[in-house]
Coordinates of C-alpha atoms and ligand atoms in Angstrom, one line a residue:
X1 CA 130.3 123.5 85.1
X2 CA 126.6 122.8 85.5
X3 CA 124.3 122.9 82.2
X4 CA 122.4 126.7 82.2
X5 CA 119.2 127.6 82.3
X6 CA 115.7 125.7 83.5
X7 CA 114.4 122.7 82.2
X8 CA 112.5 123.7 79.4
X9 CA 115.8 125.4 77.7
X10 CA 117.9 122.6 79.0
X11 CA 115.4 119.0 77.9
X12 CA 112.6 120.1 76.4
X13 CA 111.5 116.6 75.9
X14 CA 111.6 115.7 79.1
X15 CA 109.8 118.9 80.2
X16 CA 106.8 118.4 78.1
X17 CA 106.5 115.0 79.5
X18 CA 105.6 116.3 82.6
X19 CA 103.6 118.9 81.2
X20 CA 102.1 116.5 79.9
X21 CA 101.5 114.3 82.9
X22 CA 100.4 117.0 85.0
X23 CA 97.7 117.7 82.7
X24 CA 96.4 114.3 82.6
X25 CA 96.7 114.3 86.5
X26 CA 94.6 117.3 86.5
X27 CA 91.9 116.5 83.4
X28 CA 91.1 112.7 84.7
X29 CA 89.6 111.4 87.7
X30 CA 92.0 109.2 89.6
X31 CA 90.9 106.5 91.5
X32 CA 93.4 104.1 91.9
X33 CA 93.5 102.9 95.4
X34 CA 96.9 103.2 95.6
X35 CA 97.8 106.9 94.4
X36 CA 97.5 110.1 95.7
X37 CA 98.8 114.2 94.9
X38 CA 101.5 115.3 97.5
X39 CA 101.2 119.2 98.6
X40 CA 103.4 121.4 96.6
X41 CA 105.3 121.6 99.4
X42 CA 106.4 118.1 99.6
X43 CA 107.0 118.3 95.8
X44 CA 109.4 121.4 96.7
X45 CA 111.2 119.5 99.0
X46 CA 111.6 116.3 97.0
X47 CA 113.0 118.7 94.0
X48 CA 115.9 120.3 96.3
X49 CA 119.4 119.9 96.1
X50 CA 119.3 117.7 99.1
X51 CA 119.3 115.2 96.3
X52 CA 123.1 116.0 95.8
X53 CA 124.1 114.5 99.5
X54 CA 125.1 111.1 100.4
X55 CA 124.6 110.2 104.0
X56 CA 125.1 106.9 104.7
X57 CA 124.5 105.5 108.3
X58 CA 121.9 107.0 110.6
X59 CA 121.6 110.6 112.4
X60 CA 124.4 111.7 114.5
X61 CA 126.5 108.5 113.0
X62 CA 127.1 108.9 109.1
X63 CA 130.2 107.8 107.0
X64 CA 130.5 111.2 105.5
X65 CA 130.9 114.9 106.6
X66 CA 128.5 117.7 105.8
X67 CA 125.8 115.8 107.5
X68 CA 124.0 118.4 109.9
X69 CA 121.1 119.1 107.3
X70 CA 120.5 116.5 106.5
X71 CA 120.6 114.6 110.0
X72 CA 117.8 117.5 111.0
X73 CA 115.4 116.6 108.5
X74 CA 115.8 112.5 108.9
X75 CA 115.3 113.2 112.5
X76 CA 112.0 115.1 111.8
X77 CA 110.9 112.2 109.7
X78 CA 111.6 109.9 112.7
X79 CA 110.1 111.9 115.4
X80 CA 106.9 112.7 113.6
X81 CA 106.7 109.0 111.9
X82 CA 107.2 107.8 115.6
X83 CA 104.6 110.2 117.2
X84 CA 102.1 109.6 114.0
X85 CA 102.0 105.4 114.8
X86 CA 102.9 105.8 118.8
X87 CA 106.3 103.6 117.6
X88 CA 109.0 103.3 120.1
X89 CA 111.7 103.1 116.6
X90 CA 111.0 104.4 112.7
X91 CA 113.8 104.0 110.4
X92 CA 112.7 106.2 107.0
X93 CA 115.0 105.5 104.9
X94 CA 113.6 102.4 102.4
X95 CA 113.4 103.5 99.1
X96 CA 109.5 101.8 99.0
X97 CA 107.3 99.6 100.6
X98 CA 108.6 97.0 99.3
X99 CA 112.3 97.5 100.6
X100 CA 111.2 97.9 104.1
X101 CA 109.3 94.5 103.8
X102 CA 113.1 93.4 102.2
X103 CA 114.5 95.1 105.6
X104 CA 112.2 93.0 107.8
X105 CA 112.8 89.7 105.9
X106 CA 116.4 89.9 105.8
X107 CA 117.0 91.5 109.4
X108 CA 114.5 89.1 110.9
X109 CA 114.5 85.6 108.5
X110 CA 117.2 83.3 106.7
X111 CA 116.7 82.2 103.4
X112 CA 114.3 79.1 103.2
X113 CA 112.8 80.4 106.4
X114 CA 109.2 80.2 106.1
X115 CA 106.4 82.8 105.7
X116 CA 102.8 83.1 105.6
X117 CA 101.0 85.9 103.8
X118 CA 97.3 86.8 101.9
X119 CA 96.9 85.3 98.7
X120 CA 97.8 87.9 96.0
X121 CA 94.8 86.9 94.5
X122 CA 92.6 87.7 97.8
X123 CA 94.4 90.9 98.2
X124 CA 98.7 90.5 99.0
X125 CA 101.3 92.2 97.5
X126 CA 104.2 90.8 95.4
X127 CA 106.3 91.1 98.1
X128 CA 104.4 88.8 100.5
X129 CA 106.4 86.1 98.6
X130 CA 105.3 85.6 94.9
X131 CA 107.4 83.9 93.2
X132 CA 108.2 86.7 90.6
X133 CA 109.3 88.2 93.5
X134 CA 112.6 87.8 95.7
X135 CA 110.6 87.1 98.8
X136 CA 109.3 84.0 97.0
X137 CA 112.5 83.3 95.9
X138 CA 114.1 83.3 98.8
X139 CA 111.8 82.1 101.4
X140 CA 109.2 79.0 101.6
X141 CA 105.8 80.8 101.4
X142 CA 102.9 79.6 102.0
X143 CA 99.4 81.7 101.8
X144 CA 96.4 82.1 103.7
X145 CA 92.9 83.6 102.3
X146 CA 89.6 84.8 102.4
X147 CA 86.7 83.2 103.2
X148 CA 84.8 82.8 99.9
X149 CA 81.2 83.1 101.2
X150 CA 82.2 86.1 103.3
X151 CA 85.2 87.6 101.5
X152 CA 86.7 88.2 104.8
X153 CA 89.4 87.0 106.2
X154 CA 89.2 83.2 107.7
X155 CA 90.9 83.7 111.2
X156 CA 90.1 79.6 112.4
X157 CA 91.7 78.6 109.0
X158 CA 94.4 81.1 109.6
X159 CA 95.6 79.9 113.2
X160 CA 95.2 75.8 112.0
X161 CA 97.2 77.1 108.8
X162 CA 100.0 78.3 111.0
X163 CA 100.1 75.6 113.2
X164 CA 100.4 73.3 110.6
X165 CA 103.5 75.2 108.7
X166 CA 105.0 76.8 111.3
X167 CA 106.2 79.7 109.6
X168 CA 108.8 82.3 110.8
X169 CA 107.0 85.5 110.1
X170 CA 103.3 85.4 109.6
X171 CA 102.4 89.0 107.2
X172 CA 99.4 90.8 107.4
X173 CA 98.5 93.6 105.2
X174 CA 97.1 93.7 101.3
X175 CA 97.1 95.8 98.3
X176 CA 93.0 94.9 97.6
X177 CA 91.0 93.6 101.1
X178 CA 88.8 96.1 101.7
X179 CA 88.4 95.4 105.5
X180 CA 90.3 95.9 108.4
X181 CA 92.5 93.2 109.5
X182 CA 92.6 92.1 112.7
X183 CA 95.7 92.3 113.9
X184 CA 95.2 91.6 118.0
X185 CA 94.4 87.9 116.5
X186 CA 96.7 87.8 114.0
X187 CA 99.7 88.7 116.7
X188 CA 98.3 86.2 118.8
X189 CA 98.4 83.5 116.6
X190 CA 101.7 83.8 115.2
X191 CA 102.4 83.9 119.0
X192 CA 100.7 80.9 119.2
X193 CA 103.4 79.6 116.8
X194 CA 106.6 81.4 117.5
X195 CA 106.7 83.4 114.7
X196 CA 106.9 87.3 114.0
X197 CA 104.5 89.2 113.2
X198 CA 104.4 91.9 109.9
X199 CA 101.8 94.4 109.3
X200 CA 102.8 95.6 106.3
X201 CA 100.1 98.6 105.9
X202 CA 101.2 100.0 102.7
X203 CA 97.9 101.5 101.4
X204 CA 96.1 102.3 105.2
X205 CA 98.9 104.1 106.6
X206 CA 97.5 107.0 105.9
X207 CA 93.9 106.0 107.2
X208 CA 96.1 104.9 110.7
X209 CA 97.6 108.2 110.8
X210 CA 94.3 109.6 110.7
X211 CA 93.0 107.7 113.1
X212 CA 90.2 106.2 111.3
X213 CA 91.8 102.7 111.2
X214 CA 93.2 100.3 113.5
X215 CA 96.9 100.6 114.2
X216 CA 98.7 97.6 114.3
X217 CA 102.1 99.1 116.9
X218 CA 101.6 97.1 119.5
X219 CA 100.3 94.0 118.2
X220 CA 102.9 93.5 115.1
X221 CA 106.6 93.3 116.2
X222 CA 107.2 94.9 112.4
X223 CA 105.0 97.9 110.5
X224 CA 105.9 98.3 107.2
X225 CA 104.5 100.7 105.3
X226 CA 104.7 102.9 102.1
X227 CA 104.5 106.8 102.1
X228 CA 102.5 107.9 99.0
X229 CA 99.5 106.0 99.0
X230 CA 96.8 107.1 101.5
X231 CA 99.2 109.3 103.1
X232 CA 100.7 112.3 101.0
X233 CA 104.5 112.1 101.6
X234 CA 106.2 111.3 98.5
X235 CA 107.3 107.7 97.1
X236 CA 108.9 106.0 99.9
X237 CA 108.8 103.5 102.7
X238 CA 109.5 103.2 106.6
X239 CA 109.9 100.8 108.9
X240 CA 108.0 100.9 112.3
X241 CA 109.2 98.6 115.5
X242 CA 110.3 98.1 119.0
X243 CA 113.3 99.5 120.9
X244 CA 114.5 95.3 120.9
X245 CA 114.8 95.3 117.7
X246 CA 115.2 98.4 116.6
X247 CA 119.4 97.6 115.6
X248 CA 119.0 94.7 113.6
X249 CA 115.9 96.7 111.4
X250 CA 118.5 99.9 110.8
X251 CA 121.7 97.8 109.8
X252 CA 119.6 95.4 107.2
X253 CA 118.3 98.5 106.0
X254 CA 122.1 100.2 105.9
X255 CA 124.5 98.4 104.8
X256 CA 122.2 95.2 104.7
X257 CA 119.6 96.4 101.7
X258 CA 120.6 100.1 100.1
X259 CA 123.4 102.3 100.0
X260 CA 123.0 106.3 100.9
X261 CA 119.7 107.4 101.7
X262 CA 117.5 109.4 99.2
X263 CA 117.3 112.6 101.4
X264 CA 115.2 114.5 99.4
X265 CA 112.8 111.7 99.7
X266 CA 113.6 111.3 103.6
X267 CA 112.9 114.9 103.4
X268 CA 109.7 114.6 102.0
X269 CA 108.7 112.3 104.3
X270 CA 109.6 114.8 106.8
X271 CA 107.5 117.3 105.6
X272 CA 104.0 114.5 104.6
X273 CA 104.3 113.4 108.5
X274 CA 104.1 116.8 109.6
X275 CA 101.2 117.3 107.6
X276 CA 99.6 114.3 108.8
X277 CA 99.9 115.9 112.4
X278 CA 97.2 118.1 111.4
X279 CA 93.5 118.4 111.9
X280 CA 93.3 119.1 108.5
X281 CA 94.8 115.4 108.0
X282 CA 92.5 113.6 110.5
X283 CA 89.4 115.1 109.2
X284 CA 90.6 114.3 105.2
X285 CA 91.3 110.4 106.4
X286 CA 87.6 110.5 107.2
X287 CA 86.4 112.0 104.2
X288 CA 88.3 109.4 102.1
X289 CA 86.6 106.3 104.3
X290 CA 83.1 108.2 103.8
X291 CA 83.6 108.5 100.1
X292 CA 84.7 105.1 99.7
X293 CA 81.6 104.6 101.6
X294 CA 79.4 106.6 99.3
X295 CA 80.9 104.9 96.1
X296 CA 79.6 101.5 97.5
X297 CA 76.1 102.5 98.3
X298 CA 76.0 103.2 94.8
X299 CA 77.5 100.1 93.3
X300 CA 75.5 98.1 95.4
X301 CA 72.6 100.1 94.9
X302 CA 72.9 99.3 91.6
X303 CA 73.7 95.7 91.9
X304 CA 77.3 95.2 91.7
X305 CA 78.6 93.1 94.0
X306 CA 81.1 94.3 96.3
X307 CA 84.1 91.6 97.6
X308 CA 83.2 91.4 101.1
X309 CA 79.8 93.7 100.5
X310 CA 81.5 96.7 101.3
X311 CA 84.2 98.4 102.5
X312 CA 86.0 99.7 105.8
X313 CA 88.7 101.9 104.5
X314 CA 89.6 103.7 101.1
X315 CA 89.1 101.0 98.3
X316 CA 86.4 98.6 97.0
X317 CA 86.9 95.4 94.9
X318 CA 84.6 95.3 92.5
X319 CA 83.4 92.0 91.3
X320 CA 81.9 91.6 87.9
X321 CA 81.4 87.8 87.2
X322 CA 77.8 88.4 88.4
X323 CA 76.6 91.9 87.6
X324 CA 78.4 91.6 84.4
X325 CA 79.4 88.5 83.4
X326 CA 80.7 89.4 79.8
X327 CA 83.5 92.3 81.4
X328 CA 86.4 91.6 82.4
X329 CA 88.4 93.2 84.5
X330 CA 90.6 94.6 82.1
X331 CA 87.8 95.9 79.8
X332 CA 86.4 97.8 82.7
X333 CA 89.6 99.2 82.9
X334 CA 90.0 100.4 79.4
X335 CA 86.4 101.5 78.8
X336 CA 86.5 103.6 82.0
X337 CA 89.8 105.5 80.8
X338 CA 88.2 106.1 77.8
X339 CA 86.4 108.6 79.6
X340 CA 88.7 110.0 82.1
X341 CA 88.4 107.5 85.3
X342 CA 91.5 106.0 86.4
X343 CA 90.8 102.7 88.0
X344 CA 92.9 99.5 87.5
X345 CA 91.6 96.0 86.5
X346 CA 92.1 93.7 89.8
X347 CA 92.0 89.6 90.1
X348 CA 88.9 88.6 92.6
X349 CA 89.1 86.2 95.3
X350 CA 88.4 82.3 93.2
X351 CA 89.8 84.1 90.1
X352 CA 90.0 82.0 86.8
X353 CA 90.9 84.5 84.3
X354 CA 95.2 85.5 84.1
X355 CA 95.7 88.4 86.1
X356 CA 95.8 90.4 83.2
X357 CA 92.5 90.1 82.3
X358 CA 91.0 89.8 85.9
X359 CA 87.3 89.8 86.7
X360 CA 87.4 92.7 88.8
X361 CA 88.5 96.3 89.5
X362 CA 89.7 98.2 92.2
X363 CA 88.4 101.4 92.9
X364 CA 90.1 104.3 95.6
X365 CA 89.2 107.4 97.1
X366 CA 92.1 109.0 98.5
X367 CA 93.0 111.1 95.2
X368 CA 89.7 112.5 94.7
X369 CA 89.1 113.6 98.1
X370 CA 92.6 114.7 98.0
X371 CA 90.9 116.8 95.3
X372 CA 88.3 118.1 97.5
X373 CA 85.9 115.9 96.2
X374 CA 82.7 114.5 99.0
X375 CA 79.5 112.5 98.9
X376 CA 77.7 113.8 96.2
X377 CA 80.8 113.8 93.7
X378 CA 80.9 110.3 94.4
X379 CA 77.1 109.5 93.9
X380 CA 77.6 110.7 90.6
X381 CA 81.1 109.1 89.6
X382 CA 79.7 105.8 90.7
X383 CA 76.7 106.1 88.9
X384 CA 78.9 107.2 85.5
X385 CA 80.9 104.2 86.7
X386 CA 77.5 101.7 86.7
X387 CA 75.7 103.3 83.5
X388 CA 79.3 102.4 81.4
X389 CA 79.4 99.1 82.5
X390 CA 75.2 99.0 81.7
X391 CA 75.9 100.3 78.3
X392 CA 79.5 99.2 77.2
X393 CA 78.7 99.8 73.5
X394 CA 76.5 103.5 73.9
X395 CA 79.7 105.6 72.5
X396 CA 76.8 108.5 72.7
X397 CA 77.0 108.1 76.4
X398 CA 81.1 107.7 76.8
X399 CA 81.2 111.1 75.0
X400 CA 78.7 112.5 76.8
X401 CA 80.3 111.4 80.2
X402 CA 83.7 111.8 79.0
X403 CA 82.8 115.4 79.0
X404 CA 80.9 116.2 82.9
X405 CA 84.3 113.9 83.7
X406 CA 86.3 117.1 81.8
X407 CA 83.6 119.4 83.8
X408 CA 84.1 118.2 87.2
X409 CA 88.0 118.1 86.5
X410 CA 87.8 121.5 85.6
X411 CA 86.2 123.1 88.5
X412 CA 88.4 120.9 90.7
X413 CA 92.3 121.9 90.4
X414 CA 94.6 119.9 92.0
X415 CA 98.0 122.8 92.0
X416 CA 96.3 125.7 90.2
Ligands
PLP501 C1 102.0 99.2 97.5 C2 102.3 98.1 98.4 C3 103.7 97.9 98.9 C4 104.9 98.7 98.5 O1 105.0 99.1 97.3 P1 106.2 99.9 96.7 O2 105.7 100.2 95.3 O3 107.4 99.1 96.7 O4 106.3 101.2 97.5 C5 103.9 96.9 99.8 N1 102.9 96.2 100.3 C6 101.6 96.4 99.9 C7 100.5 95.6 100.6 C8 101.3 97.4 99.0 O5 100.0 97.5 98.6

């Protein structure tokens, strides 16, 4: 017998949680890079009872009955992830980003095989082999970075770096670089070396789907990506590759990495991807790259320096050592929540302080313009942003921010 009623007779405690949540969604300005708000249709879907199903294996071939739902909406997921990237195979069904990196590794690699991947400190992700993490665990890694002058990445260094290691899977892809990689170069030189090629384009995939970034099919033999960040399909990841390897991707996925698929999550995907299809979709990817835009011209404007002096996709790195010397990263961070900006501290490439102080912070678009936010909301975030950081002891001008943050919030609903 199943418990009665909804969830507010059933766990109120739970239920005001995401009351409460929801409310602090809608009353703050978020602008971390990597977060976004799904349409309430994908929330629908990722609240339905295809929660309840197991369905291990793959479309057409599972190891239980009942399957024909739920092979529909994982083969929507596939056909629209494939036409969205121009992929010849998408598997959809690891549970993050950093499961279908796990997928790649362990379909491609054996332990102690070597990788070479973005300094986390320059802009990688855990899984690119820290050693917190199992990828730096199990494999040698070894990391490449950015140019310090520039702040962009060092190609010439790059290809001597490779030759010299001689890695089995080069990565390319990052949580914080605010460029575009290039990724014709960086499949030519792990060519050059024999090695495999990763995109792992967690926070862009969005951007790619849009078709306001470069798309790395073709010149990667892997595509990992995430689902929730710059595009709005729920938390997930997917795999992108060639037909060749297209059977070794899907069985370290299943049985190699996870057990039954999360359908309601495969479902969401299905339902993000065919919003992505859109018009609508192609001209909000643009938006989110103009806004990011906007927010720069102000920082710099203002004379913040920028990693890299700028930005060619949804996030900026903000680097405080010179603008603001006695900030750090994670007092940016607090002092901006104070007033309703969501931003998170971020290390800086040549970082000295722990990466929980940082002397940086990364700041993201795709929420807000999810929000319908443009240009000129953006002008005046980033110059709220600049005057805190001016003034990090005037409480009379937190408050006094704190509430046109509460105003712009207000006339701005993100599900009402
Ligand atoms: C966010 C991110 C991931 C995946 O993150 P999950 O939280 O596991 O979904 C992987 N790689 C990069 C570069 C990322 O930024």
């Amino acid at each position: 017998m199943l418990p009665d009623g909804d969830l507010s007779a059933s766990d109120p405690d739970v239920q005001a949680a995401i009351r409460g949540e929801k409310r602090r969604q809608e009353e703050n300005l978020e602008m971390i890079a990597s977060e976004n708000h799904v349409s309430k249709a994908v929330l629908e879907t990722q609240g339905s009872v295809l929660t309840n199903k197991y369905a291990e294996g793959y479309p057409g071939s599972r190891y239980y009955g009942g399957c024909e739902h739920v092979d529909t909406v994982e083969q929507l997921a596939i056909d629209r992830a494939k036409e969205l990237f121009g992929a010849e195979h998408a598997n959809v069904q690891p549970h993050s980003g950093t499961q279908a990196n796990m997928g790649v590794y362990f379909a491609m690699l054996e332990p102690g095989d070597r990788i070479l991947s973005l300094d986390l400190t320059h802009g990688g992700h855990l899984s690119h082999g820290h050693h917190v993490n199992f990828s730096g665990q199990y494999y040698e890694v070894e990391q490449y970075g950015v140019d310090p002058e520039t702040g962009y990445i060092d190609y010439d260094e790059l290809a001597n770096h490779a030759e010299q290691f001689d890695p089995g899977l080069i990565v390319s892809g990052s949580s914080a670089y605010p460029r575009e990689f290039d990724y014709e170069r960086i499949g030519e030189i792990a060519a050059a070396v024999d090695a495999y090629h990763m995109a792992d384009i967690a926070h862009i995939t969005g951007l790619i789907a849009g078709g306001v970034h470069s798309n790395p099919v073709g010149d990667a033999d892997f595509v990992t990506a995430s689902t929730h960040k710059t595009i709005r399909a729920g938390r997930g990841g997917i795999i992108l590759t060639t037909e060749e390897h297209a059977e070794e991707i899907d069985k370290a996925i299943f049985p190699g990495a996870q057990g039954g698929p999360l359908m309601h999550n495969v479902a969401g995907k299905a339902v993000g991807f065919g919003e992505a299809l859109t018009d609508e979709f192609r001209e909000y990817s643009e938006q989110v790259v103009a806004n990011a835009k906007a927010l720069a011209d102000v920082f710099t404007d203002r004379g913040m320096s920028l990693v890299s002096g700028g930005t060619d996709k949804h996030l900026l790195l903000v680097d405080l050592r010179e603008s603001h010397p006695s900030i750090t990263g994670k007092d940016a961070e607090e002092r901006l929540e104070s007033v309703g900006i969501t931003v998170n501290k971020n290390t800086v490439p040549g970082e000295s302080r722990s990466p929980f102080v940082t002397s940086g912070i990364r700041v993201g678009t795709p929420a807000l313009t999810t929000r319908g936010f443009s240009e000129s909301e953006m002008e005046t975030i980033g110059n709220y942003i600049v005057d805190l950081l001016d003034n990090p002891d005037d409480d009379d001008l937190a408050e006094e921010i704190s509430m046109e943050v509460e105003q712009l919030c207000s006339e701005y609903p993100i599900y009402d």
